[in-house]
Tab-separated table of C-alpha atoms in Angstrom:
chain	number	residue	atom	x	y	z
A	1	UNK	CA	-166.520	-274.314	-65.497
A	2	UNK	CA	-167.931	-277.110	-67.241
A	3	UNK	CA	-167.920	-279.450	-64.007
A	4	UNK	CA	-169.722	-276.886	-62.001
A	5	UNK	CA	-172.341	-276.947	-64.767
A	6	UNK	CA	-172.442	-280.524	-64.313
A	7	UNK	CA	-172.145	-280.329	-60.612
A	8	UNK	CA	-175.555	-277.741	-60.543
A	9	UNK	CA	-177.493	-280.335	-63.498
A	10	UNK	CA	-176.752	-283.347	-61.437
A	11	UNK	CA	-177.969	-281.592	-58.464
A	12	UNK	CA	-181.351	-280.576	-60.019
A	13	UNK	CA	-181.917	-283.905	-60.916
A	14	UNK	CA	-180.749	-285.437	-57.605
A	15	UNK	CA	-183.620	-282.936	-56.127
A	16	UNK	CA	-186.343	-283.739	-58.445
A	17	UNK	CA	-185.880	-287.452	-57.477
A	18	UNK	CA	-186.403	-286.408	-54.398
A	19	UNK	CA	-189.094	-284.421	-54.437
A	20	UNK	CA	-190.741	-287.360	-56.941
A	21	UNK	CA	-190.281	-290.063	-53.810
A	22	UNK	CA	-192.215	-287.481	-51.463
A	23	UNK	CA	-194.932	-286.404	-54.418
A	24	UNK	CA	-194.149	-282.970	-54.747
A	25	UNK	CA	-193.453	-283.856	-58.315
A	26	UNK	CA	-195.753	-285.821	-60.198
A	27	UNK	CA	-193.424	-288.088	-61.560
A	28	UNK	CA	-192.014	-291.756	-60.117
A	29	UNK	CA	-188.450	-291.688	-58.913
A	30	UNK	CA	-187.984	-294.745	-60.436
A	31	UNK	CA	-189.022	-294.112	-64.382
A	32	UNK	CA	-187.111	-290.413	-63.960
A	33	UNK	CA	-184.378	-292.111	-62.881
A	34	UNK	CA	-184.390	-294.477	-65.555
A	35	UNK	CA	-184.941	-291.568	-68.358
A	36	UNK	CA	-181.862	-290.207	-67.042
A	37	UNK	CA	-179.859	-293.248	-67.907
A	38	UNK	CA	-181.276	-293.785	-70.831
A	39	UNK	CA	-180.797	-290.368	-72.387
A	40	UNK	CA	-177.106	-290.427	-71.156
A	41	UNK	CA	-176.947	-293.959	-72.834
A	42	UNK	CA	-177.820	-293.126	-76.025
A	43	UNK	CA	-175.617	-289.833	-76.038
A	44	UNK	CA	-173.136	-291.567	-75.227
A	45	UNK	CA	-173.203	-294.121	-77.838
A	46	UNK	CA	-174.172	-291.705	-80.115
A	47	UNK	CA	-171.155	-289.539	-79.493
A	48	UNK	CA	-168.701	-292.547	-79.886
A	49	UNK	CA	-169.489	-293.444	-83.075
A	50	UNK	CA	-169.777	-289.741	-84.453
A	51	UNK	CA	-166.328	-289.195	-82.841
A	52	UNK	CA	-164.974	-291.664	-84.591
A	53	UNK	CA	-166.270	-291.395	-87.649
A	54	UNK	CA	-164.973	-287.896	-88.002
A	55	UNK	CA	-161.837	-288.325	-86.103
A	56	UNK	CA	-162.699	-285.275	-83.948
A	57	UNK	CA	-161.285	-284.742	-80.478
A	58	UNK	CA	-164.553	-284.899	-78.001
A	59	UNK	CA	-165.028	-283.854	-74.299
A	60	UNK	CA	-167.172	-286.306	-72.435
A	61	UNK	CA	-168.336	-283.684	-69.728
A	62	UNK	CA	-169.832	-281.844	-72.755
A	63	UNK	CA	-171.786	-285.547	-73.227
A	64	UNK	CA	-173.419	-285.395	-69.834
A	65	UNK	CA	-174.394	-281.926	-70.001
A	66	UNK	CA	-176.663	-281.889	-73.223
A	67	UNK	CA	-177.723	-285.729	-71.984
A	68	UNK	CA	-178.775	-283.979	-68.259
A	69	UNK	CA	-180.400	-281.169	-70.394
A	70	UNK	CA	-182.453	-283.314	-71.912
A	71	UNK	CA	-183.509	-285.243	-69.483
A	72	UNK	CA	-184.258	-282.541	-66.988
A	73	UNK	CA	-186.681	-280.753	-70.594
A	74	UNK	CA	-187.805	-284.104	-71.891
A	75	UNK	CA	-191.197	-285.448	-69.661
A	76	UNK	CA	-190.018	-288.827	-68.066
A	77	UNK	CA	-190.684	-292.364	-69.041
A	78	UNK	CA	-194.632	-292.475	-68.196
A	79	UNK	CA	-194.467	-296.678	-68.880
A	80	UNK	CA	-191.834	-298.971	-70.320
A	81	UNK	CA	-194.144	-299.342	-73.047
A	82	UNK	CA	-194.373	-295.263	-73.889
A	83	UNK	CA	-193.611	-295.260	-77.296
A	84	UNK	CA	-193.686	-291.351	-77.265
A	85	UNK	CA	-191.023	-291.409	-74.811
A	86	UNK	CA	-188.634	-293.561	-76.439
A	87	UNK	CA	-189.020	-292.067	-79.941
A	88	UNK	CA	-188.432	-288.615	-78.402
A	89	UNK	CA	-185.698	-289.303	-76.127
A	90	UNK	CA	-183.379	-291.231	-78.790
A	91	UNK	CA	-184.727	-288.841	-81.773
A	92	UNK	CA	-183.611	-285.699	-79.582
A	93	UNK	CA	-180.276	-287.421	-77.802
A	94	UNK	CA	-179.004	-288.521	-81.683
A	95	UNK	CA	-179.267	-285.152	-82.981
A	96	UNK	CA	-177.975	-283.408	-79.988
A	97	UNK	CA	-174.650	-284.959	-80.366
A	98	UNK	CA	-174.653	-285.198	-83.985
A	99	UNK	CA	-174.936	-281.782	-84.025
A	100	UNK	CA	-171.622	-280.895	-82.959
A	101	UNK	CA	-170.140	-283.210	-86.103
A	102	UNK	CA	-172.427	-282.470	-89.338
A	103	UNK	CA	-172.951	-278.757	-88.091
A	104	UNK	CA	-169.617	-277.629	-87.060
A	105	UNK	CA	-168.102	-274.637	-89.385
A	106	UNK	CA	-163.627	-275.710	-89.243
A	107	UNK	CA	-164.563	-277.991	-86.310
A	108	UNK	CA	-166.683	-275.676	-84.117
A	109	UNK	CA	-170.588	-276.464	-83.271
A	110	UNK	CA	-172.793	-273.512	-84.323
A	111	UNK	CA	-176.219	-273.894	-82.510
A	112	UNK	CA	-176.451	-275.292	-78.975
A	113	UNK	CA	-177.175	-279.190	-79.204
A	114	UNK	CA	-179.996	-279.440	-76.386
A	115	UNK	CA	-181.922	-276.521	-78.432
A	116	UNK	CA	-181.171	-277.687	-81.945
A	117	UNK	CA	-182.108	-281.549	-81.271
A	118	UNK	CA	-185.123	-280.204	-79.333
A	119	UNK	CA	-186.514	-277.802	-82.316
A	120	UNK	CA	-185.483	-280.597	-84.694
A	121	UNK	CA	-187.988	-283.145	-83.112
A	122	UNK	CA	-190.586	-280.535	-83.299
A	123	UNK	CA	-190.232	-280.180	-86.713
A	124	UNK	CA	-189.784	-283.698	-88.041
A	125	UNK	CA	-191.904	-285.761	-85.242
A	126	UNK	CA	-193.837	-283.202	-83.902
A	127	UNK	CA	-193.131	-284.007	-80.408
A	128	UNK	CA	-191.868	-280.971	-78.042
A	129	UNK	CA	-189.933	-280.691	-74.723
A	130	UNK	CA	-192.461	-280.141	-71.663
A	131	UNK	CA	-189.606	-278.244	-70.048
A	132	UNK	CA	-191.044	-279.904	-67.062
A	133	UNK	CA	-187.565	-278.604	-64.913
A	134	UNK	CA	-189.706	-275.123	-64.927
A	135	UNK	CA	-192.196	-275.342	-61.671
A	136	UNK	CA	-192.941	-274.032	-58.491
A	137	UNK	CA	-191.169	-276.916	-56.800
A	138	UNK	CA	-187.727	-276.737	-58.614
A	139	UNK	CA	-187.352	-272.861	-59.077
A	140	UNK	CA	-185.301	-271.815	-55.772
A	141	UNK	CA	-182.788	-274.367	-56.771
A	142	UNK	CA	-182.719	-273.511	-60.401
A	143	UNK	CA	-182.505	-269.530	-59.407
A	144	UNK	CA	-180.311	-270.135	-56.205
A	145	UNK	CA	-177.716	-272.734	-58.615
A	146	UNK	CA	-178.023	-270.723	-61.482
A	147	UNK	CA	-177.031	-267.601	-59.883
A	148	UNK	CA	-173.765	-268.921	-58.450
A	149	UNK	CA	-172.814	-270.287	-61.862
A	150	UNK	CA	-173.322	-266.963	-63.564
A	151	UNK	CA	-171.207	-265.662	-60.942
A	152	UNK	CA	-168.448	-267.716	-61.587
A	153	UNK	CA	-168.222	-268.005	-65.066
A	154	UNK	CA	-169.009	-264.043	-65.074
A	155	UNK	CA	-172.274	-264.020	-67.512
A	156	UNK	CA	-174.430	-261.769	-65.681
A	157	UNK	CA	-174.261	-259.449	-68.548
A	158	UNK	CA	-175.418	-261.814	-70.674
A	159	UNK	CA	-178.232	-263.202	-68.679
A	160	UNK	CA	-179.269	-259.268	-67.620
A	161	UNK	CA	-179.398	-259.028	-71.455
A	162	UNK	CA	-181.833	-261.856	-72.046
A	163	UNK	CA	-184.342	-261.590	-68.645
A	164	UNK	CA	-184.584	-258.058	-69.787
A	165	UNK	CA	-185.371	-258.856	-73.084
A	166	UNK	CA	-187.782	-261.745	-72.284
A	167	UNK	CA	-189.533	-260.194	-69.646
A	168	UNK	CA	-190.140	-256.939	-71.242
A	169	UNK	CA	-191.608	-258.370	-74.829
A	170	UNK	CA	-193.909	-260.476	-71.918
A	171	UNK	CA	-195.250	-257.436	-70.249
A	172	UNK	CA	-195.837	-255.127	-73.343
A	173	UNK	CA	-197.653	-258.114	-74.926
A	174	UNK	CA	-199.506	-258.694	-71.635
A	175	UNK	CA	-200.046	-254.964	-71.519
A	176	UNK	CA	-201.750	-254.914	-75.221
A	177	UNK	CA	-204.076	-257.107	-74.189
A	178	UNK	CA	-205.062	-255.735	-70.686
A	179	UNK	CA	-203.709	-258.966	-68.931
A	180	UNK	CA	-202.692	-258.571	-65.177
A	181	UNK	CA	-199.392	-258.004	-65.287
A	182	UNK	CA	-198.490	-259.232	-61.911
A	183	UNK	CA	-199.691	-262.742	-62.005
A	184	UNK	CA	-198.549	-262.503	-65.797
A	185	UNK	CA	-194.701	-261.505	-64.213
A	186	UNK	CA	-195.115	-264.273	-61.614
A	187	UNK	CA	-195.664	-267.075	-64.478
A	188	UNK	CA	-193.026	-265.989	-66.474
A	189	UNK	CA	-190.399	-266.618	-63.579
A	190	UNK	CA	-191.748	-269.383	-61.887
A	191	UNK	CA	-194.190	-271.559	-64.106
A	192	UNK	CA	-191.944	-271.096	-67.095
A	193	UNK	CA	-188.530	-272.067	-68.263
A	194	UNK	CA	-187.170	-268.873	-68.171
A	195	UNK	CA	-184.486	-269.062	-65.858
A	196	UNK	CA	-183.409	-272.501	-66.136
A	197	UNK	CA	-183.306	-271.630	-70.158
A	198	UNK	CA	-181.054	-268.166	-68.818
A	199	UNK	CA	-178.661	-270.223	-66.795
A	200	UNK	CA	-177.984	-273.460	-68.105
A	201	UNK	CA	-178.792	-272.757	-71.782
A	202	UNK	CA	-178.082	-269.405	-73.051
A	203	UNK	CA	-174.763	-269.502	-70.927
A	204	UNK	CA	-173.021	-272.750	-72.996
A	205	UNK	CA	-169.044	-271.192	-74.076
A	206	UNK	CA	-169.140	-272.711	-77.803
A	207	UNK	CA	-172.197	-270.464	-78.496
A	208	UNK	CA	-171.538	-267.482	-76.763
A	209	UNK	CA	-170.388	-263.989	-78.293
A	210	UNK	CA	-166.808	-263.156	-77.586
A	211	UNK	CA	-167.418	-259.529	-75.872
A	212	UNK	CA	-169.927	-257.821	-72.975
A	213	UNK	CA	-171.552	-255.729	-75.814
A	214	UNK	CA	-172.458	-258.375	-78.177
A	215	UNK	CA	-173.489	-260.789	-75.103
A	216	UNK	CA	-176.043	-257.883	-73.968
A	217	UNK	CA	-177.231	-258.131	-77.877
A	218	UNK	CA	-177.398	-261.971	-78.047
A	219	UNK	CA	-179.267	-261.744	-75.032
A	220	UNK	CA	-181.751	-259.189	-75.388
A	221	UNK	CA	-182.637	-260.781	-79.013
A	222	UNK	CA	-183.024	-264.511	-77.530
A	223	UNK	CA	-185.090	-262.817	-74.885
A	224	UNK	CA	-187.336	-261.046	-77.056
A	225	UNK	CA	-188.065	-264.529	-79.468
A	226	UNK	CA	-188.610	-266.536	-76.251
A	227	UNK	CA	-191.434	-265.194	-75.580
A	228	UNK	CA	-193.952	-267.832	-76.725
A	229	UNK	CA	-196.618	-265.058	-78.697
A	230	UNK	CA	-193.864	-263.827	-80.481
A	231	UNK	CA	-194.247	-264.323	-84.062
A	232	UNK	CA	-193.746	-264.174	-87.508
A	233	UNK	CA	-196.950	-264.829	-89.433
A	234	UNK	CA	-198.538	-268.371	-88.569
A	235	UNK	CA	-194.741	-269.128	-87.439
A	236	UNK	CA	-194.293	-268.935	-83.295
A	237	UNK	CA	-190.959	-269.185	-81.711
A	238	UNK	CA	-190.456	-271.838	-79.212
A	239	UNK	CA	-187.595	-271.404	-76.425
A	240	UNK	CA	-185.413	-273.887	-78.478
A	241	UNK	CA	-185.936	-271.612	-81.929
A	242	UNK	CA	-185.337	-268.738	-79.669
A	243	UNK	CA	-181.930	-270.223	-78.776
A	244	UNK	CA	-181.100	-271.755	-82.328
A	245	UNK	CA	-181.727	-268.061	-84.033
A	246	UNK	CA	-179.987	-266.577	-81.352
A	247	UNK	CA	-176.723	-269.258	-81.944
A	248	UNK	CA	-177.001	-267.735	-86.143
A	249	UNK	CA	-176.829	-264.505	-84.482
A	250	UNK	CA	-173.891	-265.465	-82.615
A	251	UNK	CA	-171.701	-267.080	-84.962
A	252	UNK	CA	-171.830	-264.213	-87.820
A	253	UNK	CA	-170.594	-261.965	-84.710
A	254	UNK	CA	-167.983	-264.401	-83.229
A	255	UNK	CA	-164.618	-266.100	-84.196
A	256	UNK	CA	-165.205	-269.299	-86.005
A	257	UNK	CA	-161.730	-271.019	-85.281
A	258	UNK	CA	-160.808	-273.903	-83.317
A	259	UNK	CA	-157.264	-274.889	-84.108
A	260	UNK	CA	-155.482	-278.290	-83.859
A	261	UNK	CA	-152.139	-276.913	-82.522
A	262	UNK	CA	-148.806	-278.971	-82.319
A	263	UNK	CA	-146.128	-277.926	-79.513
A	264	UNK	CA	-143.369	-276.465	-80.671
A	265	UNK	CA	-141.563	-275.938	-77.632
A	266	UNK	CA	-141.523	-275.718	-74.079
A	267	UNK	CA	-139.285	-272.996	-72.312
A	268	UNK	CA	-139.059	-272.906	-67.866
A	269	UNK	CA	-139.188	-268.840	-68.052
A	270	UNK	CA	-139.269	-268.928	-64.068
A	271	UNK	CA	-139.358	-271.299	-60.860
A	272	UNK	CA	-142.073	-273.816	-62.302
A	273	UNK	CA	-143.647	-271.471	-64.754
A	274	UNK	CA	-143.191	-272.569	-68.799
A	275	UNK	CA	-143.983	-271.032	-71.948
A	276	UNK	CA	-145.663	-273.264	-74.443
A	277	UNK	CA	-145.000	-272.225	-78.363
A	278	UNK	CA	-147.019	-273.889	-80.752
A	279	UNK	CA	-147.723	-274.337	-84.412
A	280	UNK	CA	-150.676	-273.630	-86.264
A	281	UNK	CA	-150.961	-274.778	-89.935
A	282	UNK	CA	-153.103	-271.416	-90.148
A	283	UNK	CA	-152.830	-267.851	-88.939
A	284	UNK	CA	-155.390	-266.743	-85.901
A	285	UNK	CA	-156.472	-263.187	-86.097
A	286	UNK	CA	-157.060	-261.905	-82.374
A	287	UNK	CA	-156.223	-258.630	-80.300
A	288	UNK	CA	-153.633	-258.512	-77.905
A	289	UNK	CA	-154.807	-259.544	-74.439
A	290	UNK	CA	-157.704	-262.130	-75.824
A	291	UNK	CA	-157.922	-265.456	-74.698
A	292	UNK	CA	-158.569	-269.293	-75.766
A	293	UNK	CA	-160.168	-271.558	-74.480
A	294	UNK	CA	-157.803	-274.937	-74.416
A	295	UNK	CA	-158.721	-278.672	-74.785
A	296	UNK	CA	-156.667	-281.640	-73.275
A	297	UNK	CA	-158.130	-284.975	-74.129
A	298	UNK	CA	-156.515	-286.967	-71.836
A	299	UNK	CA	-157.738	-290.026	-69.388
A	300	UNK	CA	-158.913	-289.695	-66.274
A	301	UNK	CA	-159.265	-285.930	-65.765
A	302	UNK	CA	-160.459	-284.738	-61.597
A	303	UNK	CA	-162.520	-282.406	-60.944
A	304	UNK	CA	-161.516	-279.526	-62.494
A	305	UNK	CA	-162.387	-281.174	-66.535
A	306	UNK	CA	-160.306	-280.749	-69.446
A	307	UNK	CA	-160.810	-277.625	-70.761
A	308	UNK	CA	-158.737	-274.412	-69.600
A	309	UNK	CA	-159.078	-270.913	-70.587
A	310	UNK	CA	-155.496	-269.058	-71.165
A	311	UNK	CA	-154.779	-265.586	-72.565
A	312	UNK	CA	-152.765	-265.312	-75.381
A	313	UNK	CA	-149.075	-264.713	-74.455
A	314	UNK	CA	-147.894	-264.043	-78.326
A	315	UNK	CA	-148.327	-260.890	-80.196
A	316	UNK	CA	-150.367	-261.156	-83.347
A	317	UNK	CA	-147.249	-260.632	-85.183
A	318	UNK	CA	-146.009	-263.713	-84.177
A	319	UNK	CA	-146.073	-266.667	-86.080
A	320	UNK	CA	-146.324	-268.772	-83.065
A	321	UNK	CA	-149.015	-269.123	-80.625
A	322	UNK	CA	-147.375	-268.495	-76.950
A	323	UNK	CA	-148.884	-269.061	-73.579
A	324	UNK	CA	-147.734	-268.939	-70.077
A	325	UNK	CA	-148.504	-271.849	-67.334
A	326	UNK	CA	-147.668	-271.680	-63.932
A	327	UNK	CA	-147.287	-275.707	-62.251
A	328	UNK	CA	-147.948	-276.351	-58.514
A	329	UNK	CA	-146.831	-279.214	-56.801
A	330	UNK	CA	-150.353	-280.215	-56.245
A	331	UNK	CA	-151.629	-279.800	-59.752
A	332	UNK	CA	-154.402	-280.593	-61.571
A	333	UNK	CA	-154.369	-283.916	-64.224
A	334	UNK	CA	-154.855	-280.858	-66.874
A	335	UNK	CA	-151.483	-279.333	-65.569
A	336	UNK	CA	-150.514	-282.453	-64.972
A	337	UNK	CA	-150.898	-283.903	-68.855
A	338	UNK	CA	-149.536	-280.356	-70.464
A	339	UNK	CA	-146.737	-280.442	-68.272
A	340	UNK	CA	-145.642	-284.080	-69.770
A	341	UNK	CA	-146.412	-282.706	-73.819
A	342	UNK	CA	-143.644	-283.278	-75.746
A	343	UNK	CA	-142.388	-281.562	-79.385
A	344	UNK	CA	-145.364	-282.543	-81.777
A	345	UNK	CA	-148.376	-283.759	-79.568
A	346	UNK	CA	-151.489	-281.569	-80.145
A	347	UNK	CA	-154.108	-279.582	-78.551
A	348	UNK	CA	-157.217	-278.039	-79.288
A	349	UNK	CA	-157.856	-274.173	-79.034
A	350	UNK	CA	-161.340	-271.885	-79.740
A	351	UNK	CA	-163.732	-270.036	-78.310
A	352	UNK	CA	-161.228	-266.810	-79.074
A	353	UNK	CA	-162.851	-263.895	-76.802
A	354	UNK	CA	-162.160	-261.004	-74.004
A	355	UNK	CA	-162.368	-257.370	-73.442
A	356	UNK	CA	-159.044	-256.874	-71.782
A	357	UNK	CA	-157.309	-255.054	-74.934
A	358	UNK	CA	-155.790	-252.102	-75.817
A	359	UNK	CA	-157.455	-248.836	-76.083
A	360	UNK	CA	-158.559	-247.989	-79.683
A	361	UNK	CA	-156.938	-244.283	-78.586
A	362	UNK	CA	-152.969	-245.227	-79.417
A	363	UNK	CA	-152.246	-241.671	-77.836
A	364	UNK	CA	-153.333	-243.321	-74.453
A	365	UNK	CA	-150.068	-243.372	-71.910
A	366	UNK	CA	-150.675	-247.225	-70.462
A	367	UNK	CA	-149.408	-248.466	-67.170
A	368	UNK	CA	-149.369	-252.109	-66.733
A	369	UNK	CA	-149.110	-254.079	-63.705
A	370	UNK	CA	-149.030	-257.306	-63.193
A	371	UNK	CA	-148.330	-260.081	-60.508
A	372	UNK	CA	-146.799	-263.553	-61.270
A	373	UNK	CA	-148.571	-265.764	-64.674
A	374	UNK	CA	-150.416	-262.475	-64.742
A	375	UNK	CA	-147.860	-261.166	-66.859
A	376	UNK	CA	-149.188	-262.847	-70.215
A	377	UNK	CA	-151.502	-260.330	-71.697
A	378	UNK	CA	-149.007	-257.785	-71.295
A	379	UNK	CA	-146.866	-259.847	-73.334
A	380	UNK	CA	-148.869	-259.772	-75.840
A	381	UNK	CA	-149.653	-255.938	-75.850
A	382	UNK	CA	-146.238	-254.609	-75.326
A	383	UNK	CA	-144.912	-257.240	-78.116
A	384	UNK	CA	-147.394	-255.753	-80.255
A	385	UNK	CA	-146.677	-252.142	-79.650
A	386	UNK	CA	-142.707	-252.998	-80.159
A	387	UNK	CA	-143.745	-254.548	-83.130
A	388	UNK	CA	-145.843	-251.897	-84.741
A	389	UNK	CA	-143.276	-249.141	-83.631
A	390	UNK	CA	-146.513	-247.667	-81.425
């Protein structure tokens, strides 16, 4: 998931040079090229040291995701000597990774770091994204893009939630104030931010609800602040307060672990399919049937990244955390790595979420079928129902 994100951000960018060279866009190729690099730079470097000094585990596609964000919101260089530029780009691309350190709750980033960094610069330097990614020009590859990535990572719900939100709170103002509502409909979707923000944004895993209902929720209220006359007082909500009240939202409403787990043991339960057991030094409270989202920090990853989400094979009366993995011969570097763990090395697990659980009626007959690795959230349920003599 989080290469295809990078895949579609790299693409955008790749078109906006383009359409730079040929003037479509008033920028120069050259200096938006060079912003690029420079924002990616200074994540970078910025993400190294913060890394380091707080021994935390980091993914690197993460890195060039918030560093794309930026650059694709942040106006490129106009001259090497823009001082506005420079003191914007490294202001923003600092906080966006330090972010994830200083405001992480038991090692888990509450507010999104593009939106934070972004609202943070408003606040302190009084200098603002342009959001210059929403125009004319760019919009049938942001919608087209964006589209197939809330496809695969299965958002829709989510991003239903928020357009709905948005684009209602932007009529009924329009509406109080005798505005045409079908040019005013027309700038919301193309001359705005709105679905790049719905996409790329509102979409990020770490910030997300765990469950359809409360995505719907998230949505609609992030919707209904982005709108830029809504208001409290004097005080007016820009898309990256939108997004950073949304993320508070969020994390009362979501799980706030991300465990450092240490194998226990590895057990071949079938022709290349293993069971991985591993310790916690504290108890995670989930359903049966939820799932994780799992980090592997090694070297070198392909394609594919190093992050993998798998459900929970244990029973929450378990003291050990259990999940199933199914090897090819072709693997990934992911499968590749776990496959090699020995007793005592570590990985990182969070993001706990899913609706696939049991019904709250325990007078429900169940039938449960299952094909192959498929087999692990059933597990996990019929474990559970031994366990609690349902």
């Amino acid at each position: 998931m989080y290469r295809l994100i990078l895949y579609y951000l790299v693409g955008l960018l790749i078109v906006a040079i383009i359409f730079s060279f040929m003037g479509i866009l008033p920028y120069d190729p050259i200096e938006l090229t060079f912003s690029t690099v420079f924002i990616i730079a200074v994540c970078l470097t910025t993400n190294i040291v913060f890394s380091r000094v707080f021994d935390a585990p980091t993914n690197v596609e993460s890195v060039y995701i918030t560093a794309l964000i930026l650059a694709l919101i942040i106006s490129p260089l106009k001259s090497s000597t823009d001082p506005n530029y420079f003191s914007l780009a490294i202001w923003a691309s600092v906080w966006a990774m330090a972010s994830k350190y200083i405001l992480a709750v038991k090692k888990k980033h509450v507010f999104n770091p593009a939106a934070f960094a972004m609202a943070l610069t408003a606040l302190t330097i009084n200098q603002s994204a342009s959001w210059w990614i929403g125009s004319l020009p760019m919009m049938p590859f942001v919608l087209l893009g964006g589209i197939l990535l809330t496809r695969k990572i299965v958002r829709f719900d989510l991003v239903t939630g928020f357009l709905a939100g948005a684009l209602i709170t932007i009529l009924g103002i329009g509406l109080t104030r005798n505005a045409d509502l079908v040019a005013t409909f027309g700038k919301a979707l193309i001359y705005s931010p709105l679905l790049f923000f719905a996409f790329v944004m509102l979409t990020e895993p770490l910030t997300t609800p765990p469950n359809r209902v409360l995505r719907i929720i998230y949505g609609a209220l992030v919707g209904f602040l982005f709108s830029p006359t809504t208001h409290i007082g004097s005080f007016y909500f820009t898309p990256e307060l939108a997004l950073v009240a949304g993320n508070i939202f969020s994390y009362a409403v979501s799980s706030k672990e991300k465990l450092i787990l240490e194998l226990d043991k590895k057990l071949m339960v079938a022709a290349d399919t293993y069971d991985f057991l591993f310790k916690s030094d504290r108890k995670l409270s989930f359903k049966p049937g939820q799932y994780l989202e799992w980090t592997l920090g090694h070297r070198h990853p392909d394609n594919r990244g190093n992050r993998r989400y798998f459900t929970i094979a244990s029973s929450p009366t378990e003291e050990k955390l259990r999940i199933g993995v199914k090897s090819y011969q072709k693997a990934s570097t992911f499968k590749n790595f776990m496959m090699s763990m020995t007793a005592g090395d570590k990985i990182v697990a969070s993001q706990l979420a899913g609706d696939f659980v049991l019904p709250k009626n325990k007078n429900c007959k169940l039938v449960f079928m299952a094909g192959g690795i498929g087999i692990t959230p059933f597990r996990s349920m019929i474990k559970y129902l031994l366990d609690k003599n349902e």
